[in-house]
mmCIF file of C-alpha atoms in Angstrom:
data_model
loop_
_atom_site.group_PDB
_atom_site.id
_atom_site.type_symbol
_atom_site.label_atom_id
_atom_site.label_comp_id
_atom_site.label_asym_id
_atom_site.label_seq_id
_atom_site.Cartn_x
_atom_site.Cartn_y
_atom_site.Cartn_z
ATOM 1 C CA MET A 1 -1.690 -29.828 7.493
ATOM 2 C CA VAL A 2 0.353 -29.711 4.370
ATOM 3 C CA VAL A 3 3.280 -27.377 4.231
ATOM 4 C CA ALA A 4 3.560 -26.721 0.571
ATOM 5 C CA ALA A 5 0.740 -25.159 -1.073
ATOM 6 C CA SER A 6 1.688 -21.633 -0.619
ATOM 7 C CA VAL A 7 5.184 -20.549 -0.865
ATOM 8 C CA VAL A 8 3.539 -17.871 -2.672
ATOM 9 C CA ALA A 9 2.291 -15.466 -0.250
ATOM 10 C CA LEU A 10 5.154 -14.581 1.693
ATOM 11 C CA LEU A 11 7.857 -14.225 -0.786
ATOM 12 C CA GLY A 12 5.547 -12.662 -3.252
ATOM 13 C CA THR A 13 4.840 -9.829 -1.000
ATOM 14 C CA VAL A 14 8.441 -9.388 -0.449
ATOM 15 C CA ALA A 15 9.327 -8.721 -3.957
ATOM 16 C CA GLY A 16 7.648 -5.524 -4.821
ATOM 17 C CA THR A 17 7.925 -3.832 -1.541
ATOM 18 C CA LEU A 18 11.599 -3.415 -1.537
ATOM 19 C CA GLU A 19 13.171 -1.265 -4.124
ATOM 20 C CA ALA A 20 16.817 -1.035 -4.952
ATOM 21 C CA LEU A 21 19.032 0.219 -7.738
ATOM 22 C CA ASP A 22 17.875 -0.766 -11.186
ATOM 23 C CA ASP A 23 19.810 -3.252 -13.258
ATOM 24 C CA ASP A 24 21.641 -0.428 -14.977
ATOM 25 C CA GLY A 25 22.988 0.705 -11.599
ATOM 26 C CA ARG A 26 21.246 4.060 -11.715
ATOM 27 C CA ARG A 27 20.729 5.802 -8.431
ATOM 28 C CA PRO A 28 17.101 5.758 -7.345
ATOM 29 C CA ARG A 29 15.172 8.970 -6.933
ATOM 30 C CA GLU A 30 13.598 10.200 -3.763
ATOM 31 C CA GLU A 31 10.088 9.767 -4.989
ATOM 32 C CA ALA A 32 7.469 7.063 -4.690
ATOM 33 C CA ARG A 33 8.961 3.924 -3.335
ATOM 34 C CA PRO A 34 9.577 1.858 -0.223
ATOM 35 C CA VAL A 35 12.589 1.685 1.958
ATOM 36 C CA VAL A 36 14.917 -1.197 1.205
ATOM 37 C CA THR A 37 15.218 -3.659 4.054
ATOM 38 C CA ASP A 38 17.598 -6.509 4.651
ATOM 39 C CA VAL A 39 16.683 -9.582 2.652
ATOM 40 C CA PRO A 40 17.110 -12.797 4.631
ATOM 41 C CA ALA A 41 16.907 -16.273 3.181
ATOM 42 C CA PRO A 42 13.411 -17.242 2.019
ATOM 43 C CA LEU A 43 11.119 -18.976 4.472
ATOM 44 C CA PRO A 44 9.475 -22.329 3.752
ATOM 45 C CA PRO A 45 5.985 -22.272 2.275
ATOM 46 C CA PRO A 46 3.136 -21.276 4.570
ATOM 47 C CA VAL A 47 1.071 -24.129 5.965
ATOM 48 C CA ARG A 48 -2.177 -24.964 4.258
ATOM 49 C CA THR A 49 -4.755 -25.436 6.949
ATOM 50 C CA SER A 50 -7.675 -27.333 5.510
ATOM 51 C CA GLY A 51 -9.612 -28.265 2.451
ATOM 52 C CA PRO A 52 -8.633 -30.272 -0.595
ATOM 53 C CA PRO A 53 -5.046 -30.470 -1.754
ATOM 54 C CA PRO A 54 -4.029 -27.225 -3.377
ATOM 55 C CA PRO A 55 -3.312 -26.759 -7.036
ATOM 56 C CA THR A 56 0.263 -26.028 -7.899
ATOM 57 C CA PRO A 57 1.906 -24.063 -5.115
ATOM 58 C CA THR A 58 3.077 -20.608 -6.104
ATOM 59 C CA PRO A 59 4.031 -17.453 -4.266
ATOM 60 C CA SER A 60 1.519 -14.857 -3.209
ATOM 61 C CA ALA A 61 1.888 -11.248 -2.318
ATOM 62 C CA SER A 62 4.823 -9.309 -3.561
ATOM 63 C CA PRO A 63 5.035 -5.608 -3.014
ATOM 64 C CA SER A 64 5.447 -2.958 -5.570
ATOM 65 C CA PRO A 65 7.051 0.421 -5.184
ATOM 66 C CA SER A 66 5.515 2.538 -2.515
ATOM 67 C CA ALA A 67 4.940 6.223 -2.555
ATOM 68 C CA SER A 68 7.873 8.404 -1.701
ATOM 69 C CA THR A 69 9.318 7.840 1.689
ATOM 70 C CA GLY A 70 11.423 10.897 2.185
ATOM 71 C CA SER A 71 13.695 8.486 4.011
ATOM 72 C CA PRO A 72 17.453 8.482 3.560
ATOM 73 C CA ALA A 73 17.468 4.744 2.915
ATOM 74 C CA PRO A 74 18.141 3.966 -0.748
ATOM 75 C CA ALA A 75 15.257 2.750 -2.843
ATOM 76 C CA PRO A 76 14.625 2.303 -6.534
ATOM 77 C CA ALA A 77 13.588 5.240 -8.538
ATOM 78 C CA PRO A 78 10.108 5.696 -9.813
ATOM 79 C CA THR A 79 9.898 8.095 -12.691
ATOM 80 C CA ARG A 80 7.893 11.141 -13.290
ATOM 81 C CA THR A 81 5.955 10.956 -16.480
ATOM 82 C CA THR A 82 2.785 12.588 -17.587
ATOM 83 C CA ALA A 83 -0.216 11.245 -15.724
ATOM 84 C CA PRO A 84 -2.847 9.540 -17.867
ATOM 85 C CA ALA A 85 -5.359 11.841 -19.470
ATOM 86 C CA PRO A 86 -8.605 11.976 -17.521
ATOM 87 C CA PRO A 87 -11.776 10.598 -19.021
ATOM 88 C CA PRO A 88 -14.107 13.202 -20.522
ATOM 89 C CA THR A 89 -16.406 12.993 -17.545
ATOM 90 C CA ARG A 90 -16.216 11.181 -14.279
ATOM 91 C CA PRO A 91 -19.351 9.888 -12.652
ATOM 92 C CA ALA A 92 -19.676 11.008 -9.083
ATOM 93 C CA PRO A 93 -18.668 8.186 -6.757
ATOM 94 C CA SER A 94 -21.618 6.721 -4.979
ATOM 95 C CA ARG A 95 -21.810 4.687 -1.807
ATOM 96 C CA THR A 96 -25.554 4.340 -1.851
ATOM 97 C CA THR A 97 -27.225 1.026 -2.462
ATOM 98 C CA ALA A 98 -30.033 0.336 -4.887
ATOM 99 C CA ALA A 99 -31.667 -1.991 -2.402
ATOM 100 C CA PRO A 100 -30.911 -3.163 1.119
ATOM 101 C CA THR A 101 -29.161 -6.229 -0.287
ATOM 102 C CA THR A 102 -27.119 -4.575 -3.032
ATOM 103 C CA ARG A 103 -24.075 -2.355 -2.886
ATOM 104 C CA ALA A 104 -23.215 0.112 -5.598
ATOM 105 C CA GLN A 105 -20.542 -1.157 -7.956
ATOM 106 C CA PRO A 106 -17.343 0.826 -8.335
ATOM 107 C CA SER A 107 -17.678 3.711 -10.739
ATOM 108 C CA SER A 108 -16.511 3.261 -14.306
ATOM 109 C CA ALA A 109 -14.020 6.101 -13.986
ATOM 110 C CA GLY A 110 -10.533 5.137 -15.079
ATOM 111 C CA LEU A 111 -7.885 3.899 -12.707
ATOM 112 C CA TYR A 112 -5.069 6.315 -11.902
ATOM 113 C CA ARG A 113 -1.487 5.786 -13.038
ATOM 114 C CA HIS A 114 0.727 7.541 -10.536
ATOM 115 C CA PRO A 115 3.607 9.226 -12.370
ATOM 116 C CA GLY A 116 6.199 7.851 -9.971
ATOM 117 C CA SER A 117 7.275 4.271 -10.684
ATOM 118 C CA GLN A 118 10.422 2.383 -11.514
ATOM 119 C CA VAL A 119 9.154 1.237 -14.895
ATOM 120 C CA LEU A 120 8.328 4.781 -15.988
ATOM 121 C CA ASP A 121 11.719 5.892 -14.756
ATOM 122 C CA TRP A 122 13.439 3.211 -16.819
ATOM 123 C CA VAL A 123 11.430 3.953 -19.969
ATOM 124 C CA ARG A 124 12.304 7.633 -19.852
ATOM 125 C CA ALA A 125 15.948 6.947 -19.187
ATOM 126 C CA ASN A 126 16.298 4.339 -21.937
ATOM 127 C CA PRO A 127 14.445 5.578 -25.037
ATOM 128 C CA GLY A 128 16.883 3.829 -27.376
ATOM 129 C CA ASP A 129 16.588 0.415 -25.753
ATOM 130 C CA PRO A 130 14.917 -1.996 -28.210
ATOM 131 C CA ARG A 131 12.645 -3.216 -25.422
ATOM 132 C CA ALA A 132 11.497 0.243 -24.371
ATOM 133 C CA ALA A 133 8.458 0.613 -26.656
ATOM 134 C CA VAL A 134 7.015 -2.750 -25.641
ATOM 135 C CA ILE A 135 7.596 -2.130 -21.940
ATOM 136 C CA ARG A 136 6.134 1.365 -22.220
ATOM 137 C CA ASP A 137 3.020 0.365 -24.152
ATOM 138 C CA ARG A 138 2.210 -2.854 -22.334
ATOM 139 C CA ILE A 139 3.315 -2.076 -18.775
ATOM 140 C CA ALA A 140 4.316 1.519 -18.059
ATOM 141 C CA ASP A 141 1.156 3.030 -19.522
ATOM 142 C CA ARG A 142 -1.122 0.828 -17.399
ATOM 143 C CA PRO A 143 -2.450 2.039 -14.052
ATOM 144 C CA ALA A 144 -0.975 0.171 -11.110
ATOM 145 C CA ALA A 145 -1.108 0.217 -7.333
ATOM 146 C CA VAL A 146 1.130 2.439 -5.223
ATOM 147 C CA TRP A 147 2.644 0.710 -2.191
ATOM 148 C CA PHE A 148 3.416 2.323 1.166
ATOM 149 C CA ALA A 149 5.820 -0.156 2.663
ATOM 150 C CA ASP A 150 7.789 1.771 5.245
ATOM 151 C CA HIS A 151 6.888 3.106 8.663
ATOM 152 C CA THR A 152 7.392 6.859 8.291
ATOM 153 C CA PRO A 153 4.785 8.626 10.433
ATOM 154 C CA GLU A 154 6.375 12.014 9.798
ATOM 155 C CA ASN A 155 5.394 12.133 6.119
ATOM 156 C CA ILE A 156 2.907 9.366 5.389
ATOM 157 C CA THR A 157 -0.116 11.699 5.250
ATOM 158 C CA ALA A 158 1.559 13.924 2.651
ATOM 159 C CA ARG A 159 2.679 10.947 0.582
ATOM 160 C CA VAL A 160 -0.805 9.441 0.526
ATOM 161 C CA ARG A 161 -2.305 12.830 -0.284
ATOM 162 C CA ASP A 162 0.092 13.198 -3.208
ATOM 163 C CA VAL A 163 -1.358 10.065 -4.786
ATOM 164 C CA THR A 164 -5.017 10.630 -3.948
ATOM 165 C CA SER A 165 -4.973 14.263 -5.003
ATOM 166 C CA GLY A 166 -3.323 13.273 -8.273
ATOM 167 C CA GLY A 167 -6.096 10.786 -8.925
ATOM 168 C CA ALA A 168 -8.774 13.317 -8.064
ATOM 169 C CA ALA A 169 -7.212 15.970 -10.306
ATOM 170 C CA ASN A 170 -7.306 13.546 -13.224
ATOM 171 C CA GLY A 171 -10.800 12.255 -12.449
ATOM 172 C CA GLN A 172 -9.359 8.782 -11.837
ATOM 173 C CA VAL A 173 -9.291 6.226 -9.049
ATOM 174 C CA PRO A 174 -5.954 5.475 -7.345
ATOM 175 C CA VAL A 175 -5.126 2.096 -5.800
ATOM 176 C CA LEU A 176 -3.116 2.254 -2.566
ATOM 177 C CA VAL A 177 -1.462 -0.577 -0.639
ATOM 178 C CA PRO A 178 -0.680 -0.019 3.051
ATOM 179 C CA TYR A 179 1.988 -2.601 3.883
ATOM 180 C CA THR A 180 3.497 -1.943 7.295
ATOM 181 C CA VAL A 181 1.773 -4.304 9.706
ATOM 182 C CA PRO A 182 4.355 -5.714 12.170
ATOM 183 C CA ASP A 183 5.871 -9.091 11.155
ATOM 184 C CA ARG A 184 4.264 -8.514 7.798
ATOM 185 C CA ASP A 185 5.697 -11.603 6.132
ATOM 186 C CA CYS A 186 6.794 -13.630 9.116
ATOM 187 C CA GLY A 187 10.388 -12.452 8.848
ATOM 188 C CA GLY A 188 10.801 -13.276 5.164
ATOM 189 C CA ALA A 189 12.426 -11.192 2.479
ATOM 190 C CA SER A 190 10.152 -8.211 3.034
ATOM 191 C CA GLN A 191 10.600 -8.224 6.760
ATOM 192 C CA GLY A 192 9.858 -4.957 8.448
ATOM 193 C CA GLY A 193 6.812 -2.832 9.056
ATOM 194 C CA ALA A 194 5.830 -0.865 12.118
ATOM 195 C CA PRO A 195 7.633 -1.727 15.355
ATOM 196 C CA ASP A 196 4.425 -2.825 17.076
ATOM 197 C CA LEU A 197 0.656 -2.708 16.646
ATOM 198 C CA ALA A 198 0.257 0.504 18.622
ATOM 199 C CA ALA A 199 2.660 2.205 16.226
ATOM 200 C CA TYR A 200 0.828 0.617 13.294
ATOM 201 C CA ASP A 201 -2.522 1.920 14.521
ATOM 202 C CA GLY A 202 -1.067 5.418 14.714
ATOM 203 C CA TRP A 203 0.442 5.067 11.228
ATOM 204 C CA ILE A 204 -2.941 3.997 9.819
ATOM 205 C CA ASP A 205 -4.559 7.085 11.362
ATOM 206 C CA LEU A 206 -2.014 9.253 9.538
ATOM 207 C CA PHE A 207 -2.406 7.232 6.329
ATOM 208 C CA ALA A 208 -6.185 7.727 6.452
ATOM 209 C CA ALA A 209 -5.750 11.463 6.861
ATOM 210 C CA GLY A 210 -4.347 11.626 3.333
ATOM 211 C CA LEU A 211 -7.184 9.778 1.598
ATOM 212 C CA GLY A 212 -9.211 12.852 0.687
ATOM 213 C CA ASP A 213 -12.870 12.351 -0.171
ATOM 214 C CA ASP A 214 -12.811 11.066 -3.757
ATOM 215 C CA GLU A 215 -13.057 7.439 -4.768
ATOM 216 C CA VAL A 216 -10.010 5.367 -3.894
ATOM 217 C CA VAL A 217 -9.283 1.640 -3.604
ATOM 218 C CA VAL A 218 -7.247 0.390 -0.624
ATOM 219 C CA VAL A 219 -5.679 -3.083 -0.774
ATOM 220 C CA LEU A 220 -5.091 -3.527 2.945
ATOM 221 C CA GLU A 221 -1.922 -5.368 3.984
ATOM 222 C CA PRO A 222 -1.161 -8.218 1.575
ATOM 223 C CA ASP A 223 -0.387 -11.498 3.381
ATOM 224 C CA SER A 224 -1.562 -10.130 6.726
ATOM 225 C CA ILE A 225 -4.374 -12.671 7.031
ATOM 226 C CA ALA A 226 -3.484 -15.547 4.712
ATOM 227 C CA LEU A 227 0.062 -15.620 6.073
ATOM 228 C CA ALA A 228 -0.348 -15.482 9.819
ATOM 229 C CA GLU A 229 0.911 -18.896 10.920
ATOM 230 C CA CYS A 230 4.078 -17.429 12.376
ATOM 231 C CA LEU A 231 2.070 -15.589 15.026
ATOM 232 C CA SER A 232 0.885 -17.055 18.290
ATOM 233 C CA GLY A 233 -2.856 -17.291 18.798
ATOM 234 C CA ASN A 234 -2.922 -14.152 20.942
ATOM 235 C CA ASP A 235 -0.731 -12.198 18.559
ATOM 236 C CA ARG A 236 -2.859 -13.286 15.623
ATOM 237 C CA ASP A 237 -6.015 -12.114 17.378
ATOM 238 C CA ARG A 238 -4.372 -8.778 18.144
ATOM 239 C CA ARG A 239 -3.362 -8.377 14.514
ATOM 240 C CA TYR A 240 -6.906 -9.120 13.361
ATOM 241 C CA ARG A 241 -8.297 -6.537 15.772
ATOM 242 C CA SER A 242 -5.800 -4.013 14.465
ATOM 243 C CA LEU A 243 -6.757 -4.755 10.850
ATOM 244 C CA ALA A 244 -10.449 -4.404 11.693
ATOM 245 C CA ARG A 245 -9.673 -1.057 13.279
ATOM 246 C CA ALA A 246 -7.680 -0.049 10.199
ATOM 247 C CA GLY A 247 -10.645 -0.773 7.946
ATOM 248 C CA ARG A 248 -12.961 1.322 10.114
ATOM 249 C CA VAL A 249 -10.496 4.213 10.287
ATOM 250 C CA LEU A 250 -9.933 4.242 6.518
ATOM 251 C CA LYS A 251 -13.623 4.208 5.676
ATOM 252 C CA ALA A 252 -14.497 6.769 8.319
ATOM 253 C CA ALA A 253 -11.832 9.110 6.949
ATOM 254 C CA ASN A 254 -13.153 8.772 3.395
ATOM 255 C CA PRO A 255 -16.636 7.314 2.860
ATOM 256 C CA ASN A 256 -15.726 6.837 -0.813
ATOM 257 C CA ALA A 257 -12.759 4.612 0.035
ATOM 258 C CA ARG A 258 -13.192 0.965 -0.904
ATOM 259 C CA VAL A 259 -11.211 -1.254 1.453
ATOM 260 C CA TYR A 260 -10.363 -4.884 0.637
ATOM 261 C CA PHE A 261 -8.891 -7.537 2.942
ATOM 262 C CA ASP A 262 -6.369 -10.312 2.272
ATOM 263 C CA ALA A 263 -7.827 -13.654 1.122
ATOM 264 C CA GLY A 264 -4.584 -15.143 -0.208
ATOM 265 C CA HIS A 265 -5.238 -16.986 -3.463
ATOM 266 C CA SER A 266 -6.946 -20.045 -4.880
ATOM 267 C CA ALA A 267 -4.053 -22.454 -4.264
ATOM 268 C CA TRP A 268 -3.639 -21.623 -0.594
ATOM 269 C CA HIS A 269 -6.260 -21.834 2.156
ATOM 270 C CA ALA A 270 -9.680 -23.395 1.750
ATOM 271 C CA PRO A 271 -12.453 -20.779 1.411
ATOM 272 C CA ALA A 272 -13.995 -21.642 4.789
ATOM 273 C CA THR A 273 -10.614 -21.373 6.520
ATOM 274 C CA ILE A 274 -9.690 -17.980 5.130
ATOM 275 C CA ALA A 275 -13.260 -16.729 5.602
ATOM 276 C CA GLU A 276 -13.047 -17.479 9.328
ATOM 277 C CA ARG A 277 -9.872 -15.414 9.567
ATOM 278 C CA LEU A 278 -11.363 -12.627 7.462
ATOM 279 C CA ARG A 279 -14.368 -12.458 9.774
ATOM 280 C CA ALA A 280 -12.088 -12.104 12.783
ATOM 281 C CA ALA A 281 -10.260 -9.274 10.979
ATOM 282 C CA GLY A 282 -13.443 -7.299 10.306
ATOM 283 C CA ALA A 283 -13.707 -8.077 6.586
ATOM 284 C CA GLY A 284 -17.418 -8.816 6.883
ATOM 285 C CA ALA A 285 -18.330 -5.518 8.548
ATOM 286 C CA ALA A 286 -19.889 -2.765 6.440
ATOM 287 C CA ASP A 287 -18.107 -0.025 8.394
ATOM 288 C CA ALA A 288 -14.676 -1.590 7.763
ATOM 289 C CA SER A 289 -14.749 -3.494 4.498
ATOM 290 C CA ASP A 290 -15.879 -3.670 0.898
ATOM 291 C CA GLY A 291 -14.711 -7.257 0.502
ATOM 292 C CA VAL A 292 -11.531 -9.215 -0.234
ATOM 293 C CA PHE A 293 -8.573 -9.293 -2.595
ATOM 294 C CA THR A 294 -6.856 -12.321 -4.101
ATOM 295 C CA ASN A 295 -3.753 -13.311 -6.080
ATOM 296 C CA VAL A 296 -1.584 -10.336 -5.102
ATOM 297 C CA SER A 297 1.819 -10.859 -6.715
ATOM 298 C CA ASN A 298 0.776 -14.319 -7.786
ATOM 299 C CA PHE A 299 0.134 -16.061 -11.056
ATOM 300 C CA HIS A 300 -3.125 -17.974 -10.737
ATOM 301 C CA ARG A 301 -5.578 -17.645 -13.595
ATOM 302 C CA THR A 302 -8.331 -15.083 -13.345
ATOM 303 C CA ALA A 303 -11.126 -17.653 -13.700
ATOM 304 C CA ASP A 304 -9.750 -19.647 -10.763
ATOM 305 C CA GLU A 305 -9.437 -16.520 -8.638
ATOM 306 C CA VAL A 306 -12.933 -15.315 -9.497
ATOM 307 C CA ALA A 307 -14.422 -18.672 -8.508
ATOM 308 C CA PHE A 308 -12.326 -18.764 -5.339
ATOM 309 C CA ALA A 309 -13.233 -15.199 -4.367
ATOM 310 C CA ARG A 310 -16.932 -15.966 -4.703
ATOM 311 C CA ARG A 311 -16.593 -19.046 -2.503
ATOM 312 C CA VAL A 312 -14.746 -16.989 0.096
ATOM 313 C CA LEU A 313 -17.450 -14.312 0.019
ATOM 314 C CA ASP A 314 -20.147 -16.973 0.398
ATOM 315 C CA ALA A 315 -18.350 -18.407 3.419
ATOM 316 C CA LEU A 316 -17.644 -14.974 4.858
ATOM 317 C CA GLY A 317 -21.224 -13.737 4.834
ATOM 318 C CA GLY A 318 -21.229 -10.350 6.471
ATOM 319 C CA ALA A 319 -22.543 -7.106 5.036
ATOM 320 C CA PRO A 320 -24.686 -7.306 1.887
ATOM 321 C CA GLY A 321 -22.920 -6.715 -1.396
ATOM 322 C CA LEU A 322 -19.306 -7.376 -0.420
ATOM 323 C CA GLY A 323 -17.146 -7.883 -3.506
ATOM 324 C CA ALA A 324 -13.632 -8.870 -4.509
ATOM 325 C CA VAL A 325 -10.705 -7.555 -6.501
ATOM 326 C CA VAL A 326 -8.189 -9.787 -8.272
ATOM 327 C CA ASP A 327 -4.552 -9.021 -9.084
ATOM 328 C CA THR A 328 -4.189 -9.899 -12.780
ATOM 329 C CA SER A 329 -0.795 -8.310 -13.359
ATOM 330 C CA ARG A 330 1.178 -11.506 -14.077
ATOM 331 C CA ASN A 331 -1.362 -14.297 -14.496
ATOM 332 C CA GLY A 332 -1.787 -14.445 -18.266
ATOM 333 C CA ASN A 333 -0.235 -17.926 -18.491
ATOM 334 C CA GLY A 334 -1.344 -19.092 -15.075
ATOM 335 C CA ALA A 335 0.910 -20.402 -12.326
ATOM 336 C CA PRO A 336 4.030 -22.414 -13.214
ATOM 337 C CA PRO A 337 3.336 -26.164 -13.153
ATOM 338 C CA ASP A 338 6.365 -26.783 -10.954
ATOM 339 C CA GLY A 339 5.178 -24.347 -8.306
ATOM 340 C CA ALA A 340 7.979 -21.851 -8.891
ATOM 341 C CA TRP A 341 7.145 -18.497 -7.326
ATOM 342 C CA CYS A 342 10.282 -16.397 -7.704
ATOM 343 C CA ASP A 343 10.395 -14.579 -11.055
ATOM 344 C CA PRO A 344 9.389 -17.762 -12.914
ATOM 345 C CA GLY A 345 9.928 -17.850 -16.655
ATOM 346 C CA GLY A 346 7.159 -18.279 -19.187
ATOM 347 C CA ARG A 347 4.699 -16.028 -17.383
ATOM 348 C CA GLU A 348 2.705 -13.314 -19.108
ATOM 349 C CA LEU A 349 0.762 -10.160 -18.333
ATOM 350 C CA GLY A 350 -2.840 -10.753 -17.351
ATOM 351 C CA ALA A 351 -6.040 -8.852 -18.031
ATOM 352 C CA PRO A 352 -5.579 -5.073 -18.056
ATOM 353 C CA PRO A 353 -6.629 -3.305 -14.848
ATOM 354 C CA THR A 354 -10.237 -2.171 -14.862
ATOM 355 C CA LEU A 355 -13.090 -1.211 -12.563
ATOM 356 C CA THR A 356 -15.579 -2.749 -14.979
ATOM 357 C CA THR A 357 -15.130 -6.525 -14.967
ATOM 358 C CA GLY A 358 -18.553 -7.660 -16.151
ATOM 359 C CA GLN A 359 -18.328 -10.373 -13.486
ATOM 360 C CA ALA A 360 -20.793 -10.662 -10.639
ATOM 361 C CA ARG A 361 -19.279 -9.746 -7.269
ATOM 362 C CA ILE A 362 -15.887 -8.961 -8.815
ATOM 363 C CA ASP A 363 -15.367 -5.231 -8.378
ATOM 364 C CA ALA A 364 -12.081 -4.855 -10.226
ATOM 365 C CA PHE A 365 -9.127 -6.476 -11.913
ATOM 366 C CA LEU A 366 -6.059 -4.627 -10.638
ATOM 367 C CA TRP A 367 -2.326 -4.602 -11.208
ATOM 368 C CA VAL A 368 -1.298 -4.621 -7.578
ATOM 369 C CA LYS A 369 2.153 -6.074 -8.182
ATOM 370 C CA LEU A 370 3.847 -4.040 -10.913
ATOM 371 C CA PRO A 371 5.077 -6.376 -13.682
ATOM 372 C CA GLY A 372 8.830 -6.384 -14.035
ATOM 373 C CA GLU A 373 9.599 -5.861 -10.356
ATOM 374 C CA SER A 374 11.615 -8.822 -9.164
ATOM 375 C CA ASP A 375 10.506 -11.316 -6.540
ATOM 376 C CA GLY A 376 14.161 -11.611 -5.583
ATOM 377 C CA CYS A 377 15.668 -13.984 -8.149
ATOM 378 C CA ARG A 378 16.308 -11.784 -11.195
ATOM 379 C CA GLY A 379 17.211 -8.850 -8.994
ATOM 380 C CA ARG A 380 16.856 -7.650 -5.439
ATOM 381 C CA PRO A 381 13.268 -7.900 -4.244
ATOM 382 C CA GLY A 382 11.256 -5.027 -5.620
ATOM 383 C CA THR A 383 13.852 -3.950 -8.165
ATOM 384 C CA PHE A 384 12.611 -3.268 -11.688
ATOM 385 C CA VAL A 385 14.325 -5.623 -14.138
ATOM 386 C CA PRO A 386 13.794 -4.666 -17.800
ATOM 387 C CA GLY A 387 14.493 -8.181 -19.085
ATOM 388 C CA TYR A 388 11.871 -9.643 -16.775
ATOM 389 C CA ALA A 389 9.363 -6.948 -17.722
ATOM 390 C CA TYR A 390 9.989 -7.616 -21.419
ATOM 391 C CA ASP A 391 9.503 -11.356 -20.930
ATOM 392 C CA LEU A 392 6.174 -10.745 -19.204
ATOM 393 C CA ALA A 393 5.090 -8.315 -21.902
ATOM 394 C CA THR A 394 5.901 -10.799 -24.665
ATOM 395 C CA GLY A 395 4.763 -13.968 -22.947
ATOM 396 C CA GLY A 396 8.251 -15.174 -22.183
ATOM 397 C CA SER A 397 9.088 -15.484 -25.868
#
């Protein structure tokens, strides 16, 4: 077992989930974002379990701002801007299959840009900044995922409903990221989550209650499967059972919800290894899953992730027609050759988010990690850093 290939996952996830004051020192608003947690020293890379030596190691999941917590803990301020204009017409979401072996592809309706995010907040507050137009046009105007990274049972249903109802009102598809599984990154920088799995199960029930009945994409718990080495065998099995339950609950609450499970990324676990874990976590079951996600908060090229996702799906088997979504938010230049994972220089925005990829078995390219939110080196994890966003938007030039 080689301990190097994947620094990525754990610290990546860390980054977006935690929000703090922006680099101008402005006080965050009480809107859509996660609760800031203590940030311990980074952990060593996760262990690669099998398969050929990985490509360049890089970090994986890194959370983005989550929808408003209503919690007193400080968190960075997402802004309120006008939601994207809806498309002229929105095809009715369909869960039917054309044949027993084919699943309907996601509708071509546009993805939803929730009006609460740190980047939108910064753009509105800094209209005279010479970087503002580039950041607005290339990042802030793109639809991105909304993270729910704090355990707040008292208001999670309302917060989820705020996002899903906004998407429905605009005829667009929101992307939501539940990120509160206990020990969610093995005690790394985004430590936290629910106090135990029973509490997590209850939180998921409340989360599901806010999903509505329109089309929605759920990226379920980044790093929860690919980064599980810190758990004992029994604890890992319990987590997988809880994730399988979460998938069933989410899809039962909204039959038009598309739920995707954590497959890490192409430089981490071998496809057969991660597929075995995914199976144990219910990712192959039609009543719990629509497939897998890869590259969350990472930098690996889209072509590599597409090929990897297909190999994982082949190894996973399971229900007919399972697909994959790929995080393309920061992978325009690929992963750094030296394996750097924390706000590395020279990176660039990837393919714009879309539900129409033109690629077999690839349901969507998504911006799960919001570009410009720090992994913890240019700012506190999850903090929006205008200089970093500008570098990504201009290819590091």
